[in-house]
Amino acid sequence: MLMSSTVKQTQQLSSNHGLFSLRGSLLTLAILTLLSFTFLSLKYSTPSPQVSVAEIVDPEVKELSDEEEGGEQFSDIYHSPRVFKLNYAEMMDKFKVYIYPDGDPKTFYQTPRKLTGKYASEGYFFQNIRESRFRTLDPDQAHLFFIPISCHKMRGKGTSYDNMTIIVQNYVEGLIAKYPYWNRTLGADHFFVTCHDVGVRATEGLPFLIKNTIRAVCSPSYDVGFIPHKDVALPQVLQPFALPAGGNDIENRTNLGFWAGHRNSKIRVILARVWENDTELDISNNRISRATGHLVYQKRFYRTKFCICPGGSQVNSARIADSIHYGCIPVILSNYYDLPFNDILDWSKFAVILKESDVYQLKQILKKISHAEFVSLHNNLVKIQKHFQWNTPPVSYDAFHMVMYDLWLRHHTIKY
């Protein structure tokens, strides 16, 4: 009996010893794991050394970047200056776009209708993309695919809206049937460009085109299906500008505010009715007649601090780019407007953004802006003028490159 009891105690001790050993091993493993994670966390939370643009891009891109910056640091007119600078360099180095070759340039495809007028942005993009470094003839290298159909051309040839929709549908469905690229993403890596509002109307009957592709449009309104994280707001720029760029001329800007134009929207009717007889705001009830003098309308931008930019038949207006070019602070008076390059530029640093309901307090709001605040807005406005200028051939950081940068950002969100 004594021997049996001793054996049982020995077995129990061995069992307890094994249990303690197992617990000890698990505890040791847990401590080592915790220490490992702590080490890795500390290691990767330490800021990494600064990487220069020269280390990640080729010499041509570096030279272009240095030349365009003029030796100045990127300022806070950008939401994330350093991120913009590095991403822009990467875009210049890597971004490739394939242009579908289908379609007769003499009809509605491939080439621009014209490079003048208030819808010139569409024409400039069509021309710039073909002569830019971003174009590739190898679709397997492409990040995005451009659908080169011009609704502005259709408008110029008098095509009805119903026929526009049919033409666009037939063209896109032809591309889908002929090439394999659309079906890989259901069109998510495809985009088309239209500035005239007829382009928006011409695609309304094609829900798969609106839902899936990236739309670069001049009328980016939230209430007509524009999707900010997918689509791109194309700046509407009247080309050519009649007079040189303004700026750095604050002492000449003695007028508080200015607007003249057609009353083709509710907000414009209210603006004219409330302020046309005001002594401090220069508000005209219609366009300024050319009979009053040569370029009288444009010259008023030079003398004005704040230029009122109410939406017209659409939320957008070429008057915004006019204001920027002539150095007059744009006052955005339009609801549901996703402003061009809004995810890159901080518009509050160079513009005044109001709701349409603020029109009744317009003068009071503008007069509350101090001289120091106005000077800051004006100086920042001069810095971003290059982003709203179209050129042929395109110049780094101009309107074309900013649109390409917006497209570059959106190609990263595509799910394959």
mmCIF file of C-alpha atoms in Angstrom, residues 48-314:
data_model
loop_
_atom_site.group_PDB
_atom_site.id
_atom_site.type_symbol
_atom_site.label_atom_id
_atom_site.label_comp_id
_atom_site.label_asym_id
_atom_site.label_seq_id
_atom_site.Cartn_x
_atom_site.Cartn_y
_atom_site.Cartn_z
ATOM 1 C CA SER A 48 12.377 56.870 -42.887
ATOM 2 C CA PRO A 49 15.053 58.995 -44.550
ATOM 3 C CA GLN A 50 13.794 61.577 -47.018
ATOM 4 C CA VAL A 51 13.772 60.295 -50.604
ATOM 5 C CA SER A 52 14.507 62.903 -53.221
ATOM 6 C CA VAL A 53 12.659 63.080 -56.518
ATOM 7 C CA ALA A 54 15.992 62.565 -58.235
ATOM 8 C CA GLU A 55 16.287 59.092 -56.685
ATOM 9 C CA ILE A 56 12.988 57.840 -58.067
ATOM 10 C CA VAL A 57 12.665 59.462 -61.485
ATOM 11 C CA ASP A 58 14.782 59.691 -64.574
ATOM 12 C CA PRO A 59 16.973 62.776 -65.240
ATOM 13 C CA GLU A 60 14.512 64.186 -67.797
ATOM 14 C CA VAL A 61 11.685 64.250 -65.247
ATOM 15 C CA LYS A 62 13.948 65.741 -62.570
ATOM 16 C CA GLU A 63 15.076 68.525 -64.924
ATOM 17 C CA LEU A 64 11.474 69.241 -65.896
ATOM 18 C CA SER A 65 10.396 69.301 -62.248
ATOM 19 C CA ASP A 66 13.210 71.672 -61.214
ATOM 20 C CA GLU A 67 12.518 73.987 -64.149
ATOM 21 C CA GLU A 68 8.782 74.252 -63.494
ATOM 22 C CA GLU A 69 9.138 74.790 -59.758
ATOM 23 C CA GLY A 70 11.533 77.667 -60.281
ATOM 24 C CA GLY A 71 13.412 76.612 -57.161
ATOM 25 C CA GLU A 72 10.413 77.259 -54.910
ATOM 26 C CA GLN A 73 9.042 74.845 -52.345
ATOM 27 C CA PHE A 74 5.524 73.552 -52.862
ATOM 28 C CA SER A 75 3.253 75.613 -50.626
ATOM 29 C CA ASP A 76 0.126 74.863 -48.643
ATOM 30 C CA ILE A 77 -2.113 75.709 -51.601
ATOM 31 C CA TYR A 78 -1.900 71.924 -52.041
ATOM 32 C CA HIS A 79 -3.571 69.602 -49.554
ATOM 33 C CA SER A 80 -0.400 67.490 -49.300
ATOM 34 C CA PRO A 81 2.481 69.308 -51.012
ATOM 35 C CA ARG A 82 5.125 66.616 -50.613
ATOM 36 C CA VAL A 83 2.750 63.807 -51.591
ATOM 37 C CA PHE A 84 1.699 65.749 -54.687
ATOM 38 C CA LYS A 85 5.307 66.381 -55.687
ATOM 39 C CA LEU A 86 6.377 62.737 -55.350
ATOM 40 C CA ASN A 87 3.225 61.283 -56.926
ATOM 41 C CA TYR A 88 3.501 63.737 -59.803
ATOM 42 C CA ALA A 89 7.077 62.609 -60.464
ATOM 43 C CA GLU A 90 5.960 58.983 -60.399
ATOM 44 C CA MET A 91 3.144 59.772 -62.839
ATOM 45 C CA MET A 92 5.560 61.465 -65.238
ATOM 46 C CA ASP A 93 7.836 58.443 -65.078
ATOM 47 C CA LYS A 94 5.308 55.603 -65.326
ATOM 48 C CA PHE A 95 1.791 56.584 -66.447
ATOM 49 C CA LYS A 96 0.692 55.143 -69.800
ATOM 50 C CA VAL A 97 -2.593 55.559 -71.677
ATOM 51 C CA TYR A 98 -3.776 53.595 -74.689
ATOM 52 C CA ILE A 99 -5.971 55.444 -77.190
ATOM 53 C CA TYR A 100 -8.367 53.241 -79.120
ATOM 54 C CA PRO A 101 -7.531 53.720 -82.815
ATOM 55 C CA ASP A 102 -11.091 53.155 -84.065
ATOM 56 C CA GLY A 103 -13.208 55.941 -85.545
ATOM 57 C CA ASP A 104 -12.813 58.319 -88.460
ATOM 58 C CA PRO A 105 -11.073 61.571 -87.370
ATOM 59 C CA LYS A 106 -13.133 63.417 -89.992
ATOM 60 C CA THR A 107 -16.340 62.608 -88.118
ATOM 61 C CA PHE A 108 -16.628 62.403 -84.310
ATOM 62 C CA TYR A 109 -13.426 60.665 -83.231
ATOM 63 C CA GLN A 110 -9.731 60.998 -82.354
ATOM 64 C CA THR A 111 -9.111 64.686 -83.063
ATOM 65 C CA PRO A 112 -10.499 67.877 -81.500
ATOM 66 C CA ARG A 113 -13.210 70.014 -83.036
ATOM 67 C CA LYS A 114 -11.295 73.207 -82.215
ATOM 68 C CA LEU A 115 -8.944 74.708 -79.644
ATOM 69 C CA THR A 116 -10.871 77.945 -79.137
ATOM 70 C CA GLY A 117 -13.991 78.995 -77.275
ATOM 71 C CA LYS A 118 -15.345 78.083 -73.865
ATOM 72 C CA TYR A 119 -15.295 74.325 -74.591
ATOM 73 C CA ALA A 120 -11.653 74.335 -75.706
ATOM 74 C CA SER A 121 -10.610 72.145 -72.763
ATOM 75 C CA GLU A 122 -12.003 69.086 -74.550
ATOM 76 C CA GLY A 123 -10.127 69.933 -77.732
ATOM 77 C CA TYR A 124 -6.856 70.580 -75.950
ATOM 78 C CA PHE A 125 -7.053 67.267 -74.129
ATOM 79 C CA PHE A 126 -7.692 65.353 -77.365
ATOM 80 C CA GLN A 127 -4.661 67.009 -78.943
ATOM 81 C CA ASN A 128 -2.359 66.940 -75.912
ATOM 82 C CA ILE A 129 -2.848 63.257 -75.098
ATOM 83 C CA ARG A 130 -1.769 62.262 -78.599
ATOM 84 C CA GLU A 131 1.490 64.221 -78.442
ATOM 85 C CA SER A 132 2.342 63.537 -74.800
ATOM 86 C CA ARG A 133 4.754 61.117 -73.147
ATOM 87 C CA PHE A 134 1.783 59.317 -71.595
ATOM 88 C CA ARG A 135 0.564 57.734 -74.807
ATOM 89 C CA THR A 136 1.493 54.124 -75.487
ATOM 90 C CA LEU A 137 0.804 52.095 -78.623
ATOM 91 C CA ASP A 138 1.014 48.885 -76.592
ATOM 92 C CA PRO A 139 -2.272 48.234 -74.749
ATOM 93 C CA ASP A 140 -0.517 45.737 -72.463
ATOM 94 C CA GLN A 141 1.510 48.619 -71.006
ATOM 95 C CA ALA A 142 -1.507 50.851 -70.408
ATOM 96 C CA HIS A 143 -2.841 51.816 -67.002
ATOM 97 C CA LEU A 144 -5.926 53.418 -68.565
ATOM 98 C CA PHE A 145 -7.754 53.320 -71.917
ATOM 99 C CA PHE A 146 -9.048 56.490 -73.593
ATOM 100 C CA ILE A 147 -12.348 56.352 -75.510
ATOM 101 C CA PRO A 148 -11.708 59.090 -78.127
ATOM 102 C CA ILE A 149 -15.247 60.118 -79.074
ATOM 103 C CA SER A 150 -16.035 63.844 -79.141
ATOM 104 C CA CYS A 151 -19.568 64.976 -78.352
ATOM 105 C CA HIS A 152 -18.398 68.526 -79.083
ATOM 106 C CA LYS A 153 -17.764 67.440 -82.667
ATOM 107 C CA MET A 154 -21.263 65.967 -82.841
ATOM 108 C CA ARG A 155 -22.666 69.243 -81.568
ATOM 109 C CA GLY A 156 -20.754 71.088 -84.278
ATOM 110 C CA LYS A 157 -22.310 68.901 -86.960
ATOM 111 C CA GLY A 158 -25.827 69.428 -85.595
ATOM 112 C CA THR A 159 -26.356 65.885 -84.312
ATOM 113 C CA SER A 160 -29.469 65.508 -82.144
ATOM 114 C CA TYR A 161 -29.210 64.284 -78.555
ATOM 115 C CA ASP A 162 -30.981 61.032 -79.395
ATOM 116 C CA ASN A 163 -28.592 60.328 -82.251
ATOM 117 C CA MET A 164 -25.618 61.247 -80.058
ATOM 118 C CA THR A 165 -26.636 58.579 -77.574
ATOM 119 C CA ILE A 166 -26.938 55.989 -80.349
ATOM 120 C CA ILE A 167 -23.567 56.945 -81.852
ATOM 121 C CA VAL A 168 -21.791 56.752 -78.490
ATOM 122 C CA GLN A 169 -23.461 53.453 -77.634
ATOM 123 C CA ASN A 170 -22.588 51.850 -80.978
ATOM 124 C CA TYR A 171 -18.987 53.026 -80.734
ATOM 125 C CA VAL A 172 -18.425 51.770 -77.177
ATOM 126 C CA GLU A 173 -20.178 48.458 -77.812
ATOM 127 C CA GLY A 174 -17.996 48.028 -80.910
ATOM 128 C CA LEU A 175 -14.862 48.492 -78.794
ATOM 129 C CA ILE A 176 -16.141 45.996 -76.216
ATOM 130 C CA ALA A 177 -16.785 43.383 -78.916
ATOM 131 C CA LYS A 178 -13.486 43.942 -80.725
ATOM 132 C CA TYR A 179 -11.011 44.235 -77.845
ATOM 133 C CA PRO A 180 -10.586 42.267 -74.568
ATOM 134 C CA TYR A 181 -9.677 45.245 -72.380
ATOM 135 C CA TRP A 182 -13.112 46.481 -71.321
ATOM 136 C CA ASN A 183 -14.258 43.110 -70.036
ATOM 137 C CA ARG A 184 -11.248 42.758 -67.726
ATOM 138 C CA THR A 185 -12.631 45.496 -65.466
ATOM 139 C CA LEU A 186 -16.095 46.162 -66.950
ATOM 140 C CA GLY A 187 -14.707 49.497 -68.115
ATOM 141 C CA ALA A 188 -13.321 50.700 -64.785
ATOM 142 C CA ASP A 189 -9.929 51.439 -66.383
ATOM 143 C CA HIS A 190 -11.510 53.352 -69.285
ATOM 144 C CA PHE A 191 -12.242 57.067 -69.485
ATOM 145 C CA PHE A 192 -13.765 59.626 -71.809
ATOM 146 C CA VAL A 193 -13.568 63.419 -71.898
ATOM 147 C CA THR A 194 -16.309 65.941 -72.626
ATOM 148 C CA CYS A 195 -16.577 69.624 -71.792
ATOM 149 C CA HIS A 196 -19.848 70.648 -73.459
ATOM 150 C CA ASP A 197 -22.887 69.652 -71.402
ATOM 151 C CA VAL A 198 -24.179 67.793 -74.472
ATOM 152 C CA GLY A 199 -21.569 65.168 -73.627
ATOM 153 C CA VAL A 200 -23.241 64.517 -70.303
ATOM 154 C CA ARG A 201 -26.667 64.349 -71.949
ATOM 155 C CA ALA A 202 -25.396 62.100 -74.753
ATOM 156 C CA THR A 203 -24.286 59.449 -72.272
ATOM 157 C CA GLU A 204 -27.348 59.536 -70.030
ATOM 158 C CA GLY A 205 -28.850 56.620 -71.939
ATOM 159 C CA LEU A 206 -25.775 54.472 -71.290
ATOM 160 C CA PRO A 207 -25.870 53.555 -67.584
ATOM 161 C CA PHE A 208 -22.938 51.122 -67.852
ATOM 162 C CA LEU A 209 -20.766 53.918 -69.238
ATOM 163 C CA ILE A 210 -21.744 56.359 -66.473
ATOM 164 C CA LYS A 211 -21.433 53.798 -63.695
ATOM 165 C CA ASN A 212 -18.163 52.123 -64.654
ATOM 166 C CA THR A 213 -15.891 54.477 -66.587
ATOM 167 C CA ILE A 214 -13.999 57.543 -65.398
ATOM 168 C CA ARG A 215 -15.787 60.614 -66.755
ATOM 169 C CA ALA A 216 -13.742 63.787 -67.176
ATOM 170 C CA VAL A 217 -16.406 66.491 -67.525
ATOM 171 C CA CYS A 218 -16.667 70.279 -67.246
ATOM 172 C CA SER A 219 -20.023 70.074 -65.423
ATOM 173 C CA PRO A 220 -19.202 67.978 -62.335
ATOM 174 C CA SER A 221 -22.393 68.337 -60.319
ATOM 175 C CA TYR A 222 -23.207 66.008 -57.430
ATOM 176 C CA ASP A 223 -26.906 66.100 -58.263
ATOM 177 C CA VAL A 224 -26.532 64.685 -61.808
ATOM 178 C CA GLY A 225 -24.594 61.518 -61.100
ATOM 179 C CA PHE A 226 -21.045 62.854 -60.826
ATOM 180 C CA ILE A 227 -19.015 60.554 -58.544
ATOM 181 C CA PRO A 228 -16.042 62.495 -57.094
ATOM 182 C CA HIS A 229 -13.791 59.557 -56.168
ATOM 183 C CA LYS A 230 -14.268 58.051 -59.653
ATOM 184 C CA ASP A 231 -14.855 60.940 -62.053
ATOM 185 C CA VAL A 232 -12.695 63.973 -62.844
ATOM 186 C CA ALA A 233 -13.706 67.645 -62.881
ATOM 187 C CA LEU A 234 -12.346 69.107 -66.110
ATOM 188 C CA PRO A 235 -11.613 72.860 -65.829
ATOM 189 C CA GLN A 236 -13.636 74.911 -68.297
ATOM 190 C CA VAL A 237 -11.193 77.416 -69.767
ATOM 191 C CA LEU A 238 -12.111 79.952 -72.440
ATOM 192 C CA GLN A 239 -9.260 79.951 -74.959
ATOM 193 C CA PRO A 240 -7.401 81.968 -75.956
ATOM 194 C CA PHE A 241 -7.310 84.533 -73.172
ATOM 195 C CA ALA A 242 -7.840 87.988 -74.639
ATOM 196 C CA LEU A 243 -5.289 89.717 -72.397
ATOM 197 C CA PRO A 244 -2.138 88.730 -70.461
ATOM 198 C CA ALA A 245 -2.342 87.180 -67.003
ATOM 199 C CA GLY A 246 -2.929 89.511 -64.088
ATOM 200 C CA GLY A 247 -1.474 89.293 -60.612
ATOM 201 C CA ASN A 248 0.893 91.043 -58.226
ATOM 202 C CA ASP A 249 -1.121 94.202 -58.888
ATOM 203 C CA ILE A 250 -3.110 94.608 -55.686
ATOM 204 C CA GLU A 251 -2.827 98.400 -55.686
ATOM 205 C CA ASN A 252 -4.837 98.539 -58.945
ATOM 206 C CA ARG A 253 -7.756 96.520 -57.600
ATOM 207 C CA THR A 254 -10.083 99.157 -56.232
ATOM 208 C CA ASN A 255 -13.465 97.573 -57.076
ATOM 209 C CA LEU A 256 -14.922 95.222 -54.464
ATOM 210 C CA GLY A 257 -16.778 92.790 -56.732
ATOM 211 C CA PHE A 258 -17.751 92.248 -60.380
ATOM 212 C CA TRP A 259 -20.096 90.114 -62.467
ATOM 213 C CA ALA A 260 -21.672 90.485 -65.901
ATOM 214 C CA GLY A 261 -23.404 87.819 -67.937
ATOM 215 C CA HIS A 262 -26.605 86.165 -69.100
ATOM 216 C CA ARG A 263 -29.312 85.473 -66.542
ATOM 217 C CA ASN A 264 -29.638 81.817 -67.567
ATOM 218 C CA SER A 265 -29.995 80.353 -64.079
ATOM 219 C CA LYS A 266 -31.957 81.079 -60.927
ATOM 220 C CA ILE A 267 -28.888 82.165 -58.968
ATOM 221 C CA ARG A 268 -27.893 84.645 -61.682
ATOM 222 C CA VAL A 269 -31.376 86.148 -61.730
ATOM 223 C CA ILE A 270 -31.255 86.629 -57.942
ATOM 224 C CA LEU A 271 -27.705 88.034 -58.080
ATOM 225 C CA ALA A 272 -28.684 90.637 -60.675
ATOM 226 C CA ARG A 273 -31.958 91.548 -58.951
ATOM 227 C CA VAL A 274 -30.395 92.022 -55.499
ATOM 228 C CA TRP A 275 -27.131 93.775 -56.393
ATOM 229 C CA GLU A 276 -27.337 95.420 -59.832
ATOM 230 C CA ASN A 277 -27.915 98.895 -58.365
ATOM 231 C CA ASP A 278 -25.335 98.589 -55.602
ATOM 232 C CA THR A 279 -22.622 101.256 -55.479
ATOM 233 C CA GLU A 280 -19.811 98.932 -54.296
ATOM 234 C CA LEU A 281 -20.543 95.793 -56.296
ATOM 235 C CA ASP A 282 -20.274 96.112 -60.086
ATOM 236 C CA ILE A 283 -23.116 93.786 -61.112
ATOM 237 C CA SER A 284 -24.480 94.015 -64.666
ATOM 238 C CA ASN A 285 -27.870 92.689 -65.649
ATOM 239 C CA ASN A 286 -26.536 91.329 -68.951
ATOM 240 C CA ARG A 287 -23.357 90.861 -70.924
ATOM 241 C CA ILE A 288 -21.282 93.971 -71.527
ATOM 242 C CA SER A 289 -21.799 95.178 -75.075
ATOM 243 C CA ARG A 290 -18.723 95.354 -77.275
ATOM 244 C CA ALA A 291 -19.986 98.745 -78.375
ATOM 245 C CA THR A 292 -18.895 100.168 -75.006
ATOM 246 C CA GLY A 293 -15.241 99.659 -75.923
ATOM 247 C CA HIS A 294 -12.523 97.147 -76.746
ATOM 248 C CA LEU A 295 -12.210 94.309 -74.201
ATOM 249 C CA VAL A 296 -14.103 96.283 -71.541
ATOM 250 C CA TYR A 297 -15.325 93.055 -69.914
ATOM 251 C CA GLN A 298 -11.834 91.546 -69.563
ATOM 252 C CA LYS A 299 -10.294 94.805 -68.331
ATOM 253 C CA ARG A 300 -12.732 94.927 -65.414
ATOM 254 C CA PHE A 301 -11.140 91.773 -64.021
ATOM 255 C CA TYR A 302 -7.869 93.695 -63.637
ATOM 256 C CA ARG A 303 -9.536 96.372 -61.465
ATOM 257 C CA THR A 304 -11.527 94.060 -59.204
ATOM 258 C CA LYS A 305 -10.686 92.218 -55.990
ATOM 259 C CA PHE A 306 -13.431 89.574 -56.094
ATOM 260 C CA CYS A 307 -15.071 88.223 -59.257
ATOM 261 C CA ILE A 308 -18.448 86.571 -58.734
ATOM 262 C CA CYS A 309 -18.808 83.168 -60.423
ATOM 263 C CA PRO A 310 -22.415 81.937 -60.245
ATOM 264 C CA GLY A 311 -23.382 78.735 -62.033
ATOM 265 C CA GLY A 312 -25.160 79.085 -65.374
ATOM 266 C CA SER A 313 -27.082 76.381 -67.194
ATOM 267 C CA GLN A 314 -24.710 74.000 -65.358
#
